[in-house]
XYZ file of C-alpha atoms in Angstrom:
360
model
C 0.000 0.000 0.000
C 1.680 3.219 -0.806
C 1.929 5.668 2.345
C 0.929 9.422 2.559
C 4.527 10.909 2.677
C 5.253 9.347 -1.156
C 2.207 10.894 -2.381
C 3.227 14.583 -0.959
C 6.721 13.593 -2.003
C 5.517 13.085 -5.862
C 2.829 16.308 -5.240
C 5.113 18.621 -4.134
C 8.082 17.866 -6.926
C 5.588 18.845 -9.526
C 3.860 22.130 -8.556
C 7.161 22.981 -6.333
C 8.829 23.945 -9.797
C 8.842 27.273 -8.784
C 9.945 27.292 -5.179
C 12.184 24.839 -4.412
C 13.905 24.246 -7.517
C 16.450 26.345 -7.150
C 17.977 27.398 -10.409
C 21.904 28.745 -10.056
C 21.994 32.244 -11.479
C 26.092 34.018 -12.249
C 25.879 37.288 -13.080
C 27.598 38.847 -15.670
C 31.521 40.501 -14.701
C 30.649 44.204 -14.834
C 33.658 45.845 -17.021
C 35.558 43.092 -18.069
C 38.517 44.394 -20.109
C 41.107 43.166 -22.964
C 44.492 42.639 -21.103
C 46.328 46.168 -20.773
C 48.981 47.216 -23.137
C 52.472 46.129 -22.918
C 54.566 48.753 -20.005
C 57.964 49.427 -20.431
C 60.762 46.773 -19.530
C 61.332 46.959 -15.871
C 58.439 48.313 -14.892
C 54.898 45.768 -13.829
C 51.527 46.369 -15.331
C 48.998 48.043 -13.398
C 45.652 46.130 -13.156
C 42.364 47.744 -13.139
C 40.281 46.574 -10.718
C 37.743 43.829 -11.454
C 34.783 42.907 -9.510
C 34.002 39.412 -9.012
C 31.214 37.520 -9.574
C 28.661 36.215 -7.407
C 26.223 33.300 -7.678
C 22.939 33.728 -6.245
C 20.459 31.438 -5.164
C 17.124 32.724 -7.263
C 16.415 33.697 -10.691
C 15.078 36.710 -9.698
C 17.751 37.807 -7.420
C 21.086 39.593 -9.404
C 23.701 41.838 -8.312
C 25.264 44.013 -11.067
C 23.051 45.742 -13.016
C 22.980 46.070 -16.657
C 24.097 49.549 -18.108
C 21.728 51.929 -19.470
C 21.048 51.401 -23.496
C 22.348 48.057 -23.306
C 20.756 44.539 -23.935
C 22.386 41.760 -22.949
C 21.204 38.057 -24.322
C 21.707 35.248 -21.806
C 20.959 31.312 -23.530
C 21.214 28.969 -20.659
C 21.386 25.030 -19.728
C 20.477 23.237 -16.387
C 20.500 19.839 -15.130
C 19.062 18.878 -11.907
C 19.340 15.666 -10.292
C 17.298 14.203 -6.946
C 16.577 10.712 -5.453
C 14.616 10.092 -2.434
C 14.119 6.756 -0.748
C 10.829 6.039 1.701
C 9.824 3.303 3.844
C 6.103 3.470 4.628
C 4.901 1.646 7.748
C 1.565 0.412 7.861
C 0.445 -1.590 11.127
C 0.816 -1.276 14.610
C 4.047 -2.226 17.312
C 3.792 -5.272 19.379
C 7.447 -4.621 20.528
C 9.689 -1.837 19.942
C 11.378 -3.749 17.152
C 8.520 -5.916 16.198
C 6.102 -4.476 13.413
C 2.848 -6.435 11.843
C 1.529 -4.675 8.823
C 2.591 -3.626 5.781
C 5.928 -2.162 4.632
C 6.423 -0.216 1.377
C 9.785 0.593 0.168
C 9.717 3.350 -3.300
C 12.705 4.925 -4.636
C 12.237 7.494 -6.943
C 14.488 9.493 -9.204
C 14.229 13.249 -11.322
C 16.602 14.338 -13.737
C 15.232 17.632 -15.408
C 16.749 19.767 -18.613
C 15.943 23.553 -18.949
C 17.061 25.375 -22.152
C 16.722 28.374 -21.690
C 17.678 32.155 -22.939
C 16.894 35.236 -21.296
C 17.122 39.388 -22.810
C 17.689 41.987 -20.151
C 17.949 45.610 -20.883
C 19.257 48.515 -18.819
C 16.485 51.351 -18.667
C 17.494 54.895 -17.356
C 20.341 55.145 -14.795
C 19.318 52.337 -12.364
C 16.561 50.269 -13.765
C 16.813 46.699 -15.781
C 13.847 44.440 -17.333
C 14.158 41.022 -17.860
C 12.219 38.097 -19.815
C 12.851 34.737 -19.483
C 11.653 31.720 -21.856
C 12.748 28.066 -20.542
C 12.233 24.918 -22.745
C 11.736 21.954 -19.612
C 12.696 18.078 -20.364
C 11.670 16.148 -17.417
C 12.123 12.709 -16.441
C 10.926 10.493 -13.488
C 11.298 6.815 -12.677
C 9.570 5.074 -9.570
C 10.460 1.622 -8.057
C 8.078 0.524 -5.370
C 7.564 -3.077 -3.608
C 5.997 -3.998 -0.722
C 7.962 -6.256 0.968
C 5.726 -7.949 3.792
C 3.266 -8.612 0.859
C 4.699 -11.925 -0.055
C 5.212 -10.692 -3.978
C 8.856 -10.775 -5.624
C 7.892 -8.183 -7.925
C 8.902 -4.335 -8.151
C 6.359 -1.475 -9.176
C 8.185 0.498 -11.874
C 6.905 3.397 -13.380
C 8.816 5.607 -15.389
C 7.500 8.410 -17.460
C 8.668 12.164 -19.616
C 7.283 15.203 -20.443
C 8.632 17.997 -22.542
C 7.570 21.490 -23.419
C 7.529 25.406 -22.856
C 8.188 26.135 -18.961
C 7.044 29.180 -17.247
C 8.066 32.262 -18.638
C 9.346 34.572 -16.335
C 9.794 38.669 -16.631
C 11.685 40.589 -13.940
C 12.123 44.524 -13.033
C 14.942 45.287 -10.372
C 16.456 48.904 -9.219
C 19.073 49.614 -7.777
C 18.264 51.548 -4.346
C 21.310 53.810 -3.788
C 25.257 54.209 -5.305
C 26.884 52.311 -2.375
C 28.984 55.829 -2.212
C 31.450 56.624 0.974
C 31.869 52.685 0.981
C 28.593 51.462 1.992
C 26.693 48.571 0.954
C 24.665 48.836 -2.528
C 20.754 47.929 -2.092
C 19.023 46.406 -4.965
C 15.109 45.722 -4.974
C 13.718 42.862 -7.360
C 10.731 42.365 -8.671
C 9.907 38.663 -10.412
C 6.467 37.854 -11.879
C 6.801 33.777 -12.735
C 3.722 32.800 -15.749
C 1.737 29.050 -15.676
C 2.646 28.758 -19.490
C 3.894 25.626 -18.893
C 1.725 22.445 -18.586
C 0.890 22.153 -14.495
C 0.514 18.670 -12.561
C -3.161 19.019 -12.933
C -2.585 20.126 -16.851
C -1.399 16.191 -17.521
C -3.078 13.254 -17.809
C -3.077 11.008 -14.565
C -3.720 7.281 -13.525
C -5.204 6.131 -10.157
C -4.211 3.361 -8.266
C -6.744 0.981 -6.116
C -6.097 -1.341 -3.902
C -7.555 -4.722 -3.914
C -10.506 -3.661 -1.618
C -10.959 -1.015 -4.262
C -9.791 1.987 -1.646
C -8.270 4.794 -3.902
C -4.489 4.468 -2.529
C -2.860 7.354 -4.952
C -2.347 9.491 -8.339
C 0.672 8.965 -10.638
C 1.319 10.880 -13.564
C 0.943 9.788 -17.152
C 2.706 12.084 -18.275
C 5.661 14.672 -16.539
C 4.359 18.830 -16.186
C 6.464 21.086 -17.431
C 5.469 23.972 -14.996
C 4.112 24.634 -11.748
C 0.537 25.287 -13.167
C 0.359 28.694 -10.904
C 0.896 32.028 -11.188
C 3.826 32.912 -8.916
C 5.025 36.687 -7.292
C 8.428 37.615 -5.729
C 9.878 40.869 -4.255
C 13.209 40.718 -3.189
C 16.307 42.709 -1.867
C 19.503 41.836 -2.005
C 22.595 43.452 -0.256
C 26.136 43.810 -2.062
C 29.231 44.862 -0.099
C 33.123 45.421 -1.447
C 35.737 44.604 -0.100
C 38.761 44.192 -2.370
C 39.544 41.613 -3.386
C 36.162 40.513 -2.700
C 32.517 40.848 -2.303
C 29.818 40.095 0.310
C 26.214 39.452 -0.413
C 23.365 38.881 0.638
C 19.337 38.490 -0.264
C 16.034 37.688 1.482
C 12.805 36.723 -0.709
C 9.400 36.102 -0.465
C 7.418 33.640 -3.386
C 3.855 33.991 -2.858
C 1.750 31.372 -5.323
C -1.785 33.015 -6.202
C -4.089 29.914 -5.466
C -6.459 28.983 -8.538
C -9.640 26.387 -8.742
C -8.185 23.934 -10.445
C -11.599 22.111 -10.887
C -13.504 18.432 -10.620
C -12.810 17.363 -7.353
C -9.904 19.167 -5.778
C -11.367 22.211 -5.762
C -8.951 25.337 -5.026
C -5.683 24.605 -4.453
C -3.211 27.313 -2.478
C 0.695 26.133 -3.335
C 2.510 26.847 -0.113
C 4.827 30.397 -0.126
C 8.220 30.387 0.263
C 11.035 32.583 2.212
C 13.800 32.592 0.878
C 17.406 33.469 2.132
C 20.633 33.813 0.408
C 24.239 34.783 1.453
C 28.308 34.137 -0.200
C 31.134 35.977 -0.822
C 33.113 36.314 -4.217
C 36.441 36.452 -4.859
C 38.596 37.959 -7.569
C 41.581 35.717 -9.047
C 42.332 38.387 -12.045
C 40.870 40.511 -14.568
C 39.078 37.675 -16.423
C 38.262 34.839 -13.673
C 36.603 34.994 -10.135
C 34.883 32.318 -8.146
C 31.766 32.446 -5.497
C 30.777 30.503 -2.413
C 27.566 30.810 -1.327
C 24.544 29.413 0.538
C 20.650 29.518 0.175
C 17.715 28.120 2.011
C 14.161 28.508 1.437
C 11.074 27.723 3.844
C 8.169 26.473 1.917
C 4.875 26.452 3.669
C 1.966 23.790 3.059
C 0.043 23.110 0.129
C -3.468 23.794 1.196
C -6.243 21.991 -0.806
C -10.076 22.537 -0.641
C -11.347 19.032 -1.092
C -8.103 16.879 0.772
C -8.064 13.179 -1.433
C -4.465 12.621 -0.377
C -2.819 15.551 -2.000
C -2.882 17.659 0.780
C 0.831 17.857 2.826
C 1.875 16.481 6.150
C 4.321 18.289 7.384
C 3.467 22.487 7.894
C 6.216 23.757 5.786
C 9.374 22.288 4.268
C 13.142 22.817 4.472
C 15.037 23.559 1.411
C 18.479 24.155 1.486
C 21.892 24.189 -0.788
C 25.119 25.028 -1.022
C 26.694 26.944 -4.011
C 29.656 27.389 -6.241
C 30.244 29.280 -9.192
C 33.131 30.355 -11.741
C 33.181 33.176 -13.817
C 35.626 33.671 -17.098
C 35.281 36.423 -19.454
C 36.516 35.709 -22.455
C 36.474 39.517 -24.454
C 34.752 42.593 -23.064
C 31.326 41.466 -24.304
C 30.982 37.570 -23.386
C 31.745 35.472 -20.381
C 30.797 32.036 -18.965
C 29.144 31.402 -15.869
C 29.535 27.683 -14.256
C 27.455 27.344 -11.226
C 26.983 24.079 -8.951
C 24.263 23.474 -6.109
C 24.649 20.642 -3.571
C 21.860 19.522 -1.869
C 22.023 20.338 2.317
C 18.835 19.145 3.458
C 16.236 15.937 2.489
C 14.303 18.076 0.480
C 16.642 19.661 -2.009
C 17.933 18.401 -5.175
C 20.806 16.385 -4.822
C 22.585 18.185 -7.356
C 22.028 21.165 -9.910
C 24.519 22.067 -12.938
C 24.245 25.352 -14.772
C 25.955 26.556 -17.421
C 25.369 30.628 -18.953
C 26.895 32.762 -21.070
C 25.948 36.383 -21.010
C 26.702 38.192 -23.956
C 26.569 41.885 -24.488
C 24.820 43.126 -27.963
């Protein structure tokens, strides 16, 4: 019999798309430079300054700000990874290491692939727009068995979906110069679309058990999106220090709750806060490298009519750690590596990004 906690597992992966997936974002190196002229013999080249780059834990989160009258075209690639392993318990304790009932053991595994490419443009002295258009190929395999059940045989289910994702479009502005040596303020704005295809979007199959008691859903077919319209203000915090540079951001996702009709009802996708922080560091003109950490606290899934999809638990822990590396290689293009390790049960085991921001 499958157990409650592998149901909200398989829920929450699908409509959590845009809360605790955490995409890597690198932003661009601000003034990256040709290498200086050749000084006379005897005497060392001077080198100008160069600002590192910083990875940060949210799409709509960035730190350097694109220039006024200039677009900048981002195409991106992402791979995320995650596993999970539960053990459902089904029966009651005669001793503390005797159980009669029924034990379920699924493991499941998610590999994702987001193409994506993004346009930002500076506006006026402190203002940037961004759009961003993500093609999603998503895979999931599930291997379940109950092993007091007296069968040999595994429950495998393994099934894709591909399509448009959820377009996103962003507006940030950048609160004040950081003159006298202070720490540069920078409010975002992040509106996140339902264009792609939502869990309840896909076809899905129901599984009885023999008494003919409805024991779960499993989808036919893999969404694409989160199927909800999503909102997030943020501010982030940059500080310089040479040869470095300290950041910091703290979000809020709010998902608008929609009727998502028959007999579910409404369904209100739990918020999230979210909290970022790293430092980057400056190895020359052309190459720095981040270290950072985020963590976001996503809040239940409320549903109108609960059949099993509501959560168990009142909000969720999502943590990672990050690492990024940034090479430019002219004054108009670099490329952005970023890697997120999952820190707590909930997080992806492992996320990949590659970017490459190139100035038009």
């Amino acid at each position: 019999m499958t157990d409650k906690r592998l149901q909200y597992r398989t829920f929450h992966a699908a409509i959590g798309l845009a809360l605790a997936t955490t995409l890597i974002t690198a932003t661009a190196p601000a003034g990256a430079q040709d290498a200086p002229p050749e000084q006379p013999v005897g005497e060392a080249p001077e080198e100008s300054p160069q600002a590192p780059q910083v990875v940060f834990s949210d799409r709509g989160v960035r730190g350097l700000l694109t220039p006024a009258g200039t677009t900048v075209i981002e195409p991106s690639f992402a791979y995320t990874h995650s596993s999970s392993t539960a053990v459902a318990i089904e029966g009651f304790t005669i001793l503390p290491a005797l159980v009669v009932g029924l034990i379920n053991v699924a493991q499941v595994q998610r590999d994702s692939y987001i193409a994506a490419v993004s346009a930002r443009h500076g506006i006026g002295g402190r203002w940037e727009a961004e759009i961003y258009l993500p093609y999603v190929y998503r895979d999931e395999a599930t291997r379940q068995r109950d092993i007091l059940d007296g069968s040999s045989a595994d429950f495998i289910s393994d099934t894709e979906g591909h399509g448009i994702g959820d377009v996103e479009a962003s507006l940030r502005y950048q609160i004040n110069s950081g003159a006298g040596g202070g720490p540069v303020f920078i409010a975002n704005l992040r509106a996140k679309s339902d264009t792609g295809e939502g869990p309840f979007d896909v076809e899905r199959g129901t599984i009885f058990s023999d008494d003919g008691v409805r024991l779960t859903d499993v989808f036919q077919e893999q969404p694409t999106g989160s199927g909800f319209w999503g909102v997030q203000p943020s501010v982030t915090a940059i500080y310089t220090t040479a040869p470095a540079v300290l950041y910091g951001s703290l979000s809020y996702f709010w998902n608008i709750e929609r009727d998502v009709g028959g007999e579910t009802g409404k369904v209100d996708p739990g918020d999230a806060v979210g909290l970022s922080m790293g430092i980057g560091f400056a190895i020359n003109q052309r190459t720095s490298f981040s270290l950072g950490y985020e963590h976001n606290t996503v809040f239940k899934t409320r549903v109108e009519n609960d059949n099993g999809l509501d959560a168990l638990f009142e909000r969720i822990q999502v943590g990672s750690f990050l690492l990024g590396v940034s090479m430019a290689t002219s004054s108009k293009r670099s490329w952005n590596l970023s890697l997120a390790v999952g820190a707590t049960d909930a997080a992806a085991d492992v996320q990949l990004t590659l970017r490459v921001p190139t100035n038009l």
